[in-house]
Amino acid sequence: MRIYLVGFMGSGKSTLGKRLARKLDYPFMDLDTEIEVAAGKSVAAIFDAHGEDWFREKERELLHRTVDLSRGVIATGGGTPYYFDNMDFMNAHGVTVYLKMSPLSLVHRLEYARKKRPLVSDLKGEELSRFVREKLESRAPFYNRAHCIIKGESAKPAQVAALVFGA
Ligand code: S3P
């Protein structure tokens, strides 16, 4: 069983993913971290040095490698489901869980966590708010194809586990 957590930047995929993995005694994998290790650079430095297209190719390559794990909790990047056939891939190779959060909560959380995220690092206030609303609108159709949808603001590992194993 592979559990893929999807959702916008700042929706808590990594935090919840670690706690869920601990609860299930599954390995935890953070796709951004895998990319950083493979490239030997932070996500921000990858965008700077190679550009976003290169990052997306790497993201897809490492997503495909998650099938080497027979079980695990995988926190994906906010853009992962939107590119290539990544969402179909995750749906075919595991159970997908969308941590759904309101634009207001996302903006609030991202205000304090922008620096390591190149797409929002230079945005604040109204600009950040507009970016989040617009990006979420274009990505939501992909997130909504997840097997399970859960309210990100209050998601608990036990609740995700019940959803996934009942799915
Ligand atoms: C991105 C989200 C980030 C990271 C990169 C691009 C996106 O992951 O993959 O900065 O396109 O939404 P998090 O969702 O973990 O912040």
XYZ file of C-alpha atoms and ligand atoms in Angstrom:
183
model
C 0.000 0.000 0.000
C 1.350 3.392 -1.050
C -0.369 6.520 0.222
C 0.210 9.672 -1.820
C -0.636 12.952 -0.086
C -1.498 15.719 -2.529
C -2.531 19.339 -2.079
C -1.456 22.922 -2.395
C 1.788 24.301 -0.960
C 1.354 24.862 2.747
C -1.494 22.370 3.179
C 0.557 20.287 5.614
C 1.396 17.236 3.467
C 4.848 16.723 4.973
C 3.811 17.235 8.591
C 0.757 14.993 8.355
C 2.659 12.501 6.195
C 5.364 12.020 8.818
C 2.794 11.506 11.562
C 0.747 9.107 9.439
C 3.837 7.091 8.518
C 4.773 6.830 12.192
C 1.274 5.698 13.100
C 1.208 3.014 10.380
C 4.874 2.098 10.812
C 5.412 2.797 7.110
C 8.445 4.484 5.550
C 7.942 8.194 4.840
C 9.129 9.885 1.668
C 9.038 13.574 0.811
C 9.237 14.018 -2.951
C 10.803 17.501 -2.715
C 13.512 16.128 -0.438
C 14.190 13.264 -2.875
C 14.621 15.802 -5.689
C 16.912 17.933 -3.515
C 19.070 14.925 -2.652
C 19.224 13.776 -6.300
C 20.154 17.266 -7.506
C 22.389 18.136 -4.555
C 20.559 21.489 -4.269
C 17.531 23.006 -2.570
C 14.303 23.350 -4.569
C 14.898 27.116 -4.732
C 18.447 26.582 -6.067
C 17.155 24.051 -8.633
C 14.612 26.566 -9.972
C 17.393 29.176 -10.109
C 20.020 27.014 -11.770
C 17.946 24.795 -14.098
C 14.458 26.316 -14.283
C 11.033 24.922 -13.479
C 10.801 22.566 -16.493
C 13.907 20.697 -15.331
C 12.425 20.458 -11.832
C 9.172 19.006 -13.246
C 11.073 16.359 -15.221
C 13.013 15.360 -12.122
C 9.813 15.366 -10.074
C 8.182 12.956 -12.524
C 11.254 10.707 -12.614
C 11.382 10.454 -8.822
C 7.617 10.008 -8.564
C 7.950 6.968 -10.824
C 10.613 5.580 -8.524
C 8.186 5.533 -5.597
C 6.909 2.195 -6.917
C 10.139 0.681 -5.591
C 8.591 1.133 -2.141
C 6.127 -1.684 -1.542
C 4.500 0.475 1.122
C 4.975 4.021 2.233
C 3.536 7.454 2.811
C 4.639 9.882 0.114
C 4.235 13.647 0.505
C 4.202 15.118 -3.009
C 4.875 18.708 -4.081
C 1.975 21.097 -4.589
C 2.459 20.990 -8.360
C 3.028 17.238 -8.740
C -0.575 16.235 -9.651
C -0.831 19.007 -12.275
C 2.041 17.943 -14.529
C 2.295 15.127 -17.105
C 0.118 12.152 -16.188
C 1.303 12.272 -12.572
C -2.172 12.177 -11.026
C -3.149 9.104 -13.084
C 0.152 7.517 -12.130
C -0.464 8.035 -8.403
C -4.052 6.844 -8.657
C -2.869 3.695 -10.417
C -0.061 2.926 -7.991
C -1.529 3.799 -4.639
C -4.236 5.549 -2.700
C -4.291 9.310 -3.130
C -5.412 11.689 -0.400
C -6.089 15.372 -1.083
C -5.567 17.665 1.889
C -8.080 20.303 0.927
C -7.641 23.730 2.455
C -9.326 27.074 1.880
C -7.394 29.785 0.015
C -7.555 31.897 3.183
C -5.861 29.221 5.325
C -3.262 28.607 2.610
C -2.397 32.288 2.293
C -2.124 32.598 6.049
C 0.197 29.596 6.295
C 2.288 30.601 3.282
C 2.867 34.121 4.616
C 5.207 32.486 7.106
C 6.688 29.781 4.885
C 7.476 31.438 1.556
C 11.244 31.504 1.545
C 11.969 27.938 0.457
C 9.162 27.982 -2.109
C 10.359 29.694 -5.288
C 6.877 30.188 -6.775
C 5.784 32.387 -3.861
C 9.022 33.601 -2.284
C 8.634 37.113 -3.729
C 4.910 37.479 -3.107
C 3.057 38.894 -0.164
C -0.248 40.481 0.775
C -2.717 40.866 -2.089
C -0.260 39.432 -4.655
C 0.164 36.235 -2.658
C -3.556 35.996 -2.134
C -4.277 36.367 -5.874
C -1.598 33.819 -6.774
C -3.036 31.242 -4.353
C -6.621 31.727 -5.574
C -5.645 31.481 -9.257
C -3.252 28.541 -8.915
C -5.673 26.651 -6.709
C -8.394 27.116 -9.302
C -6.216 25.608 -12.043
C -4.938 22.781 -9.865
C -8.133 21.844 -8.018
C -9.484 19.663 -10.877
C -6.355 17.522 -10.531
C -6.399 17.412 -6.721
C -10.091 16.527 -6.826
C -9.323 13.328 -8.706
C -7.799 11.907 -5.504
C -9.405 8.780 -4.052
C -10.000 10.513 -0.710
C -10.495 14.168 0.153
C -9.948 15.444 3.660
C -10.172 18.871 5.272
C -6.554 19.911 5.660
C -7.120 22.368 8.506
C -8.174 19.611 10.885
C -6.723 16.437 9.326
C -5.485 13.856 11.825
C -3.443 10.736 11.027
C -6.106 8.400 12.479
C -8.765 9.968 10.266
C -6.612 9.570 7.136
C -5.811 5.964 8.047
C -9.525 5.172 8.488
C -10.351 6.767 5.125
C -7.551 5.041 3.276
C -8.083 1.575 4.676
C -11.824 1.899 4.254
C -11.301 3.049 0.659
C 5.510 23.597 -5.727
C 5.377 23.128 -4.449
C 6.529 22.792 -3.593
C 7.734 22.409 -4.454
C 8.020 23.480 -5.451
C 6.836 23.754 -6.385
C 4.290 23.918 -6.509
O 6.200 21.723 -2.723
O 7.516 21.177 -5.090
O 8.373 24.650 -4.739
O 4.361 24.000 -7.751
O 3.212 24.075 -5.894
P 5.306 21.919 -1.382
O 3.873 21.729 -1.791
O 5.780 20.832 -0.489
O 5.591 23.277 -0.861
